[in-house]
Each structure stands twice: as C-alpha cells, then as structure tokens.
Coordinates of C-alpha atoms in Angstrom, one line a residue:
M981 CA 92.1 111.7 131.4
S982 CA 90.6 114.6 133.5
G983 CA 90.3 116.8 130.4
S984 CA 88.3 114.2 128.6
V985 CA 86.1 113.4 131.6
Q986 CA 85.5 117.2 132.0
L987 CA 84.1 117.2 128.5
L988 CA 81.2 114.9 129.6
R989 CA 79.9 117.8 131.7
N990 CA 79.1 119.6 128.5
G991 CA 75.4 119.3 128.0
F992 CA 75.7 119.3 124.2
V993 CA 78.2 116.4 124.3
R994 CA 76.0 114.4 126.7
A995 CA 73.0 114.8 124.5
V996 CA 74.8 113.8 121.3
M997 CA 76.4 110.8 123.0
I998 CA 73.0 109.6 124.3
S999 CA 71.6 110.1 120.8
T1000 CA 74.5 108.1 119.4
L1001 CA 73.9 105.3 121.9
F1002 CA 70.2 104.9 120.9
S1003 CA 71.0 105.3 117.2
Q1004 CA 73.7 102.5 117.4
M1005 CA 71.2 100.2 119.2
G1006 CA 68.7 100.8 116.5
I1007 CA 71.2 100.2 113.6
W1008 CA 72.5 96.9 115.0
I1009 CA 69.1 95.5 115.9
R1010 CA 67.9 96.5 112.4
N1011 CA 70.9 95.1 110.6
F1012 CA 70.9 91.7 112.3
A1013 CA 67.1 91.3 112.4
V1014 CA 67.0 92.0 108.6
L1015 CA 69.9 89.7 107.9
L1016 CA 68.5 86.8 110.0
Y1017 CA 65.0 87.3 108.7
V1018 CA 66.0 87.3 105.0
M1019 CA 68.2 84.2 105.7
E1020 CA 65.2 82.5 107.2
V1021 CA 62.6 83.5 104.6
T1022 CA 64.8 82.7 101.6
G1023 CA 66.6 79.7 102.9
G1024 CA 69.9 81.5 102.8
D1025 CA 69.6 82.8 99.2
S1026 CA 72.9 84.5 98.4
F1027 CA 71.3 87.1 96.1
A1028 CA 68.8 88.2 98.7
V1029 CA 71.4 88.4 101.4
S1030 CA 73.7 90.5 99.1
M1031 CA 70.9 92.9 98.4
I1032 CA 71.0 93.9 102.1
S1033 CA 74.5 95.2 101.5
V1034 CA 73.4 97.0 98.4
A1035 CA 70.6 98.7 100.4
E1036 CA 73.2 99.7 103.0
Y1037 CA 76.1 100.9 100.8
A1038 CA 74.5 102.2 97.6
P1039 CA 73.1 105.4 99.2
I1040 CA 76.6 106.3 100.4
F1041 CA 77.7 106.8 96.8
I1042 CA 74.4 108.4 95.6
F1043 CA 73.6 110.7 98.5
S1044 CA 76.8 111.3 100.4
F1045 CA 77.9 114.4 98.3
I1046 CA 74.3 115.7 98.3
G1047 CA 73.9 115.1 102.0
G1048 CA 77.1 117.0 102.7
V1049 CA 75.9 120.0 100.7
F1050 CA 72.5 120.2 102.4
A1051 CA 74.2 119.7 105.8
D1052 CA 76.0 123.0 105.1
R1053 CA 72.7 124.6 103.9
W1054 CA 70.3 123.4 106.5
R1055 CA 70.3 123.8 110.3
P1056 CA 72.3 120.8 111.6
K1057 CA 70.2 120.2 114.8
R1058 CA 66.9 120.3 112.9
T1059 CA 68.4 118.1 110.1
M1060 CA 69.5 115.4 112.6
V1061 CA 66.2 115.4 114.5
W1062 CA 64.2 115.1 111.3
C1063 CA 66.5 112.4 110.0
E1064 CA 66.1 110.3 113.1
C1065 CA 62.3 110.9 113.2
L1066 CA 62.0 109.9 109.5
S1067 CA 64.1 106.8 110.1
S1068 CA 61.8 105.8 112.9
L1069 CA 58.8 106.4 110.7
S1070 CA 60.2 104.5 107.8
V1071 CA 60.9 101.5 110.0
F1072 CA 57.4 101.6 111.5
I1073 CA 55.9 101.7 108.0
V1074 CA 58.0 98.6 107.2
F1075 CA 56.4 96.9 110.3
V1076 CA 52.9 97.7 109.1
M1077 CA 53.7 96.5 105.6
L1078 CA 55.1 93.3 106.9
E1079 CA 51.8 92.6 108.5
V1080 CA 49.8 93.1 105.3
G1081 CA 52.3 92.8 102.4
T1082 CA 55.4 91.1 101.1
W1083 CA 58.4 90.3 103.1
K1084 CA 60.6 92.1 100.5
I1085 CA 59.5 95.4 102.0
I1086 CA 62.1 94.6 104.8
F1087 CA 64.8 96.0 102.5
L1088 CA 63.2 99.4 102.8
A1089 CA 64.1 99.7 106.5
T1090 CA 67.8 99.5 105.6
L1091 CA 67.6 101.6 102.5
C1092 CA 65.7 104.5 104.1
S1093 CA 67.9 104.6 107.2
S1094 CA 71.1 104.5 105.1
I1095 CA 69.8 107.4 102.9
L1096 CA 68.9 109.5 105.8
S1097 CA 72.2 108.9 107.6
Q1098 CA 74.0 110.5 104.6
F1099 CA 72.3 113.8 105.7
A1100 CA 72.5 113.2 109.4
Q1101 CA 76.2 112.3 109.7
P1102 CA 77.7 115.5 108.1
S1103 CA 75.2 117.5 110.1
G1104 CA 76.5 115.9 113.2
M1105 CA 80.0 117.0 112.4
K1106 CA 78.8 120.5 111.8
L1107 CA 77.1 120.5 115.2
F1108 CA 80.4 119.5 116.8
K1109 CA 82.1 122.3 114.8
N1110 CA 79.6 124.8 116.2
H1111 CA 79.5 123.7 119.8
V1112 CA 82.9 122.2 120.6
R1113 CA 86.2 124.0 120.8
D1114 CA 88.8 122.8 118.3
E1115 CA 91.1 121.6 121.2
D1116 CA 88.3 119.4 122.4
A1117 CA 87.5 117.9 119.0
Q1118 CA 89.7 114.9 119.4
S1119 CA 88.2 114.0 122.8
C1120 CA 84.7 114.2 121.3
M1121 CA 85.8 112.0 118.3
S1122 CA 87.4 109.5 120.6
L1123 CA 84.2 109.3 122.7
L1124 CA 82.1 108.6 119.6
Q1125 CA 84.6 106.0 118.4
T1126 CA 84.5 104.3 121.8
I1127 CA 80.7 103.9 121.5
T1128 CA 81.1 102.6 118.0
S1129 CA 83.8 100.2 119.1
V1130 CA 81.7 98.8 121.9
F1131 CA 78.7 98.2 119.5
M1132 CA 81.0 96.5 117.0
V1133 CA 81.4 93.9 119.6
L1134 CA 78.1 93.9 121.4
G1135 CA 75.9 95.0 118.5
P1136 CA 75.8 91.6 116.7
I1137 CA 75.0 89.9 120.0
L1138 CA 72.2 92.4 120.8
G1139 CA 70.7 92.2 117.3
T1140 CA 70.8 88.4 117.2
L1141 CA 69.3 88.1 120.8
V1142 CA 66.4 90.5 120.1
Y1143 CA 65.5 88.7 116.8
Q1144 CA 65.8 85.2 118.2
Q1145 CA 63.8 86.0 121.3
F1146 CA 61.1 88.2 119.9
G1147 CA 61.0 87.8 116.1
I1148 CA 61.1 90.3 113.2
E1149 CA 58.0 92.4 114.3
V1150 CA 59.4 93.2 117.8
S1151 CA 62.8 93.8 116.3
I1152 CA 61.5 96.3 113.8
L1153 CA 59.4 98.1 116.5
T1154 CA 62.4 98.2 118.8
T1155 CA 64.5 99.7 116.0
S1156 CA 61.8 102.4 115.4
A1157 CA 61.7 103.2 119.1
C1158 CA 65.5 103.5 119.3
F1159 CA 65.6 106.0 116.4
L1160 CA 62.8 108.0 118.0
L1161 CA 64.7 108.1 121.3
S1162 CA 67.7 109.3 119.5
A1163 CA 65.8 112.1 118.0
F1164 CA 64.3 113.0 121.4
S1165 CA 67.8 113.2 122.9
L1166 CA 68.8 115.7 120.2
V1167 CA 66.1 118.1 121.4
F1168 CA 68.3 119.0 124.3
V1169 CA 71.1 120.2 121.9
P1170 CA 71.4 124.0 121.8
S1171 CA 69.6 125.8 119.1
D1172 CA 71.3 126.3 115.7
E1173 CA 73.1 129.5 115.1
K1174 CA 71.2 132.3 113.4
K1175 CA 73.7 132.7 110.6
I1176 CA 72.7 129.3 109.3
K1177 CA 69.6 131.0 108.0
N1178 CA 71.6 133.1 105.5
R1179 CA 72.8 129.8 103.8
E1180 CA 69.2 128.7 103.5
T1181 CA 67.8 131.9 101.9
N1182 CA 70.6 132.2 99.3
P1183 CA 71.1 128.6 98.1
S1184 CA 73.4 128.3 95.1
S1185 CA 73.4 125.5 92.5
L1186 CA 73.7 122.0 94.1
F1187 CA 76.3 120.9 91.5
R1188 CA 78.2 124.2 91.9
E1189 CA 78.5 123.6 95.6
I1190 CA 79.7 120.0 95.1
A1191 CA 82.3 121.3 92.7
D1192 CA 83.3 124.0 95.2
S1193 CA 83.8 121.4 97.9
I1194 CA 86.0 119.2 95.7
H1195 CA 88.1 122.3 94.8
F1196 CA 88.3 123.2 98.5
V1197 CA 89.7 119.8 99.4
F1198 CA 92.2 119.7 96.4
V1199 CA 93.6 123.2 97.0
N1200 CA 94.3 122.6 100.7
K1201 CA 97.3 120.4 101.2
L1202 CA 96.2 119.1 104.7
L1203 CA 92.7 118.0 103.6
L1204 CA 94.1 116.4 100.5
Q1205 CA 96.7 114.5 102.5
L1206 CA 94.0 113.3 104.9
S1207 CA 91.6 112.3 102.1
I1208 CA 94.3 110.3 100.3
C1209 CA 95.3 108.7 103.7
F1210 CA 91.6 107.8 104.4
T1211 CA 91.3 106.2 100.9
L1212 CA 94.5 104.1 101.4
V1213 CA 93.1 102.9 104.7
G1214 CA 89.9 101.9 102.9
L1215 CA 92.0 100.0 100.3
G1216 CA 93.8 98.1 103.0
V1217 CA 90.7 97.3 105.0
G1218 CA 88.9 96.1 101.9
L1219 CA 91.6 93.7 101.0
I1220 CA 91.5 91.8 104.2
T1221 CA 87.8 92.1 105.2
P1222 CA 86.6 89.1 103.2
L1223 CA 89.6 86.9 104.0
G1224 CA 89.4 86.4 107.7
I1225 CA 88.0 82.9 107.4
F1226 CA 90.9 81.8 105.2
L1227 CA 93.4 82.8 108.0
V1228 CA 91.8 80.1 110.1
T1229 CA 91.3 77.4 107.5
E1230 CA 94.5 77.8 105.4
Q1231 CA 97.1 79.8 107.3
L1232 CA 96.4 78.2 110.7
D1233 CA 95.0 74.9 109.4
L1234 CA 92.1 75.0 111.8
P1235 CA 88.3 74.4 111.3
A1236 CA 86.2 77.4 110.3
E1237 CA 84.6 77.4 113.8
A1238 CA 87.9 78.6 115.2
L1239 CA 87.3 82.0 113.6
K1240 CA 85.9 83.1 117.0
W1241 CA 89.3 82.7 118.6
I1242 CA 90.7 85.5 116.5
S1243 CA 87.5 87.6 116.6
I1244 CA 87.5 87.7 120.5
P1245 CA 90.9 89.5 120.8
Y1246 CA 89.9 91.8 118.0
G1247 CA 86.7 92.8 119.7
L1248 CA 88.5 93.2 123.1
G1249 CA 91.1 95.4 121.4
E1250 CA 88.4 97.6 119.9
I1251 CA 86.8 98.3 123.3
V1252 CA 90.1 98.7 125.2
G1253 CA 91.5 100.9 122.4
G1254 CA 88.5 103.1 122.3
I1255 CA 88.8 103.7 126.1
V1256 CA 92.5 104.3 126.0
I1257 CA 92.2 106.7 123.1
F1258 CA 89.5 108.6 125.0
A1259 CA 91.7 108.8 128.1
L1260 CA 94.7 110.1 126.1
A1261 CA 92.8 112.3 123.6
A1262 CA 93.4 115.6 125.5
K1263 CA 97.2 114.9 125.8
I1264 CA 98.3 113.6 122.4
A1265 CA 98.1 115.6 119.2
P1266 CA 95.7 114.1 116.6
Q1267 CA 98.5 113.8 114.0
R1268 CA 100.5 111.6 116.4
F1269 CA 97.5 109.4 117.0
L1270 CA 97.0 109.0 113.3
M1271 CA 100.7 108.2 112.5
I1272 CA 101.0 105.7 115.4
G1273 CA 97.7 104.0 114.4
L1274 CA 98.8 103.7 110.7
L1275 CA 102.2 102.3 111.6
V1276 CA 101.0 99.8 114.2
N1277 CA 98.1 98.6 112.0
G1278 CA 100.4 98.1 109.0
V1279 CA 102.8 96.0 111.1
G1280 CA 99.9 94.1 112.7
I1281 CA 98.2 93.2 109.4
I1282 CA 101.5 92.0 107.9
L1283 CA 102.2 89.9 111.0
T1284 CA 98.7 88.5 110.8
G1285 CA 99.2 87.4 107.2
M1286 CA 102.6 85.7 108.0
S1287 CA 101.6 84.0 111.3
T1288 CA 101.0 80.3 111.3
V1289 CA 100.3 79.9 115.0
I1290 CA 97.0 80.9 116.6
W1291 CA 98.5 82.7 119.6
L1292 CA 100.5 85.0 117.4
T1293 CA 97.5 85.7 115.2
M1294 CA 95.4 86.5 118.3
I1295 CA 98.1 89.0 119.6
A1296 CA 98.3 90.7 116.2
Q1297 CA 94.5 91.0 116.0
F1298 CA 94.4 92.6 119.4
I1299 CA 97.2 95.1 118.5
I1300 CA 95.4 96.0 115.2
A1301 CA 92.1 96.7 117.0
L1302 CA 93.8 98.5 119.9
L1303 CA 95.2 101.2 117.6
Q1304 CA 92.6 101.2 114.9
P1305 CA 90.5 103.8 116.7
A1306 CA 93.5 106.1 116.8
I1307 CA 93.4 106.3 112.9
F1308 CA 89.8 107.4 112.7
V1309 CA 89.9 109.6 115.8
G1310 CA 93.0 111.4 114.6
N1311 CA 91.9 111.8 111.0
S1312 CA 88.4 113.1 111.9
A1313 CA 89.7 115.4 114.6
M1314 CA 92.1 117.0 112.2
V1315 CA 89.4 117.5 109.5
M1316 CA 87.1 119.1 112.0
Q1317 CA 89.9 121.4 113.4
H1318 CA 91.1 122.5 110.0
T1319 CA 88.0 122.8 107.9
D1320 CA 86.0 126.0 107.6
Q1321 CA 82.6 125.8 109.2
N1322 CA 80.8 126.5 105.9
F1323 CA 82.5 123.5 104.3
I1324 CA 82.5 120.9 107.0
G1325 CA 79.4 119.0 105.7
R1326 CA 80.6 118.9 102.1
V1327 CA 84.1 117.9 103.1
M1328 CA 82.6 115.0 105.1
G1329 CA 80.4 114.2 102.1
I1330 CA 83.6 113.7 100.0
R1331 CA 85.6 111.6 102.4
T1332 CA 82.9 109.0 103.2
P1333 CA 82.5 107.7 99.7
L1334 CA 86.2 107.8 99.1
M1335 CA 86.9 105.3 101.9
T1336 CA 83.8 103.2 101.4
G1337 CA 84.4 103.0 97.6
A1338 CA 88.0 102.0 98.2
M1339 CA 86.8 99.3 100.6
L1340 CA 84.2 97.9 98.3
L1341 CA 86.6 97.9 95.3
M1342 CA 89.1 95.9 97.2
M1343 CA 86.5 93.6 98.7
S1344 CA 85.3 92.7 95.2
V1345 CA 88.8 91.6 94.1
A1346 CA 90.3 90.3 97.3
G1347 CA 89.3 86.7 96.6
V1348 CA 90.7 86.9 93.1
L1349 CA 94.0 88.3 94.3
K1350 CA 94.3 85.6 97.0
N1351 CA 94.0 82.9 94.3
I1352 CA 96.4 84.6 91.9
L1353 CA 99.0 85.6 94.6
S1354 CA 98.6 84.1 98.1
L1355 CA 96.9 85.0 101.3
T1356 CA 100.1 86.2 102.9
I1357 CA 100.9 88.5 100.0
V1358 CA 97.4 90.0 100.0
Y1359 CA 97.8 90.8 103.7
E1360 CA 101.2 92.3 103.0
L1361 CA 99.7 94.5 100.3
A1362 CA 97.0 95.6 102.8
G1363 CA 99.8 96.4 105.4
F1364 CA 101.6 98.4 102.8
C1365 CA 98.5 100.5 102.1
F1366 CA 98.7 101.6 105.8
F1367 CA 102.4 102.3 105.4
A1368 CA 101.7 104.4 102.3
G1369 CA 99.2 106.4 104.4
F1370 CA 101.9 106.8 107.0
L1371 CA 104.4 108.1 104.5
I1372 CA 101.9 110.6 103.1
M1373 CA 101.4 112.0 106.6
I1374 CA 105.1 112.5 107.5
P1375 CA 105.2 116.1 106.3
L1376 CA 102.2 116.8 108.6
F1377 CA 103.9 115.1 111.5
R1378 CA 107.0 117.3 111.0
S1379 CA 105.1 120.5 111.0
K1380 CA 105.7 122.7 114.0
G1381 CA 102.1 123.6 114.7
K1382 CA 98.7 123.3 113.3
G1383 CA 98.7 127.1 112.6
E1384 CA 101.1 126.4 109.7
Q1385 CA 98.7 123.9 108.2
S1386 CA 95.4 125.6 109.0
V1387 CA 92.8 125.8 106.3
A1388 CA 91.3 129.1 105.4

C-alpha cells in the first residue's frame, strides 16, 4: 500500500481528490433534494419523477461525444474549472427562480450539471494523462473509485438529511457552494501544457474528429476489447438494476421493507472494496483486476438470482460490491495507459454512452424479460454478460506485457 499512499503526496492528486469530494457532495445533495422536492410538490407523480432521470441521462448521449472532442481541443484544467463554476452558477440561478417562478425550473439544476459534466469528465482524464505517470494510473483510478463508492453509500443519506432538515432552498445553495469549492480546489492543479494551444488554434471539423475517434478505437484491438467489455458490463448491470425489490418479495418471500438487508452488505462491500483496490493498485496489473472483477461479479450475480435464503443473498451482494470497483478501476486504468494523449478525451466520450446506453436499454426491458422468463433466468443472463466480458479479455490477460498491446 506504500506506493498508493505515496501518491497522495502528489499535489495534483490531492487537488483533484479534494475537488472530487466537493463535486460528489454537490451531486448527491442535488440529486436527492430534487427527487424529494419533486415527489413532495407533485404528490409522487411518476412522469415528473421520471423526468429527473431524463434530465440526468439524456445529456450523456447528446453531449458525451462532443464533450470528448472539446476536452482534447481545450485546456483541461481551464475546462474543468469553468464547468464547475458554471454548474455552481446554474444551480444558483435555479435558487433565484424558485423564489420568483415555477417549481419546474428545478429540473434545470440537474440538466445543466449533467451537460457540463460531459465536458468536465473527459477533461479530468486528460489531466491525469498529463500529470500522472502511466504506472500510477491505476492507483489514481482506484482512489477516485473509493471516493465514488463511499458516496454511493453515504450520498443518499447526506442528500436526504440536508433536504429534510433545511428544505429545497438551502439544499440548492449548498449544492452551488460545493461546485464552487470544487472549482476552487482545481485552481491548485498545475497549469496546462503549452502544446494544448496548438489544438485550439487549428481546430478541425467537429464531426471529422468524432469520426477519427471512432476509427481510432476500432482499429486498436485493446481499446476495442475494453469498449466491448464495458458495454457488456452495462448490459448486465442494466438487467438487474430495476429488479432488486423482486429479489426480496418473490425470491426470498419477504416484505419490501427487507430490501435494506441486502442493500447494507452491498454498500459495505463498495466501501471495503474501494479501499482494498486502492491498497493493492500498485501491486496488481490492471488487466488482472479487470478479469478477477468480471469473473467474481458474474458468479455473484448468478448466485444472487438463485438464492432463496437471505443470508446467502447478503453474502453474494457483499462479494459483488467488493470486486465491482476492480472492473471500473482496471478498465479505466488500461484505457488511460494505452490511449494517446491527443485522443484521451474522445475515447472517454465514446465509452461513456456505450455503457450508459447499454444499461438504459436493459433497464427498459428488464421487467418484461422477468415476466416472460423468470427472475432467476434474468439474473443468470446478467451474470453471463460479465462472463462474456471475461472471455473477451482473455487474450489481453495472456499477453506478456503491455508493450505488446500498446496503442500508437
């Protein structure tokens, strides 16, 4: 773990992690404040609630490719700072409009932040590419994943607490402040490299650059394998995401309130897994992390779908969450290590909608498949998606060194 801890002495890494911490706080407070407020104002109207998800996910498909292109064109530090500042400003405008206008303006908070994140996220990866050695990439990705894992457990609690205690106005102002603090933290990141200016002064066609990035991924075997693997993971996750409640009510024959008993070990596994992956990141190759995560998650998902006793389901959920960070850390680290600096933003812009689109597609048909087949079979199909990803990555696992698989 000493290598990973040593990384925290890097001023760039500390600044980005502090920025991520504030950004995650703002995102979770915003998400749950908006959800609870819309539920309260509309009396739980399903259409209004569903529009929150539309505001959150639609920009991923519309702006992810474009954001990736501009992340490669623009200076990454400046882009991230401006995105966080604009997110803060947009949320503050929502606060003002709530005081004088309609409650529906609340959707703007989620929509604007989601759009801006499609520019900020690939810029963040480009910053890592510029300031972190390739051998430290996995440790950095694992640290980011640890923060994300902690907030997946604590974020809903934090967001709900702030809204219930202080209401929508204070929640929105707190969100705005968090994004502003995130931007301020990034001020301490080293200045962008001078060669970024050359990309800005000679911009090519936007669509040409998107086409070039797609071609770049398809002609490089490693990136193509990783993209297909990421898509398969999205398919598997999407199949089971809406069905957790049915595990409790149908498979375990328990009341819906018992859902928390399988959520607790999952949340605990996320936190422990993030810490363990961070501790081992400097010692285990990213392709090993990825392969182990895919295999264990596939087994865990199938076991969850077959279990009829709560203790076995709880163990399976813990195991899934424990190794889930390994999939994302291994995959992201390998992409960052093997992608040319001039393409990192666009490659990330391609991967994000692939996984998200796969998830949303399967989420939309999961309920239908459950009724046609069965809950157990749907979980088995999800597990096989992870196994398929494992099989696709076997040639990579067998390679004798990343030099053989490097991307020009």
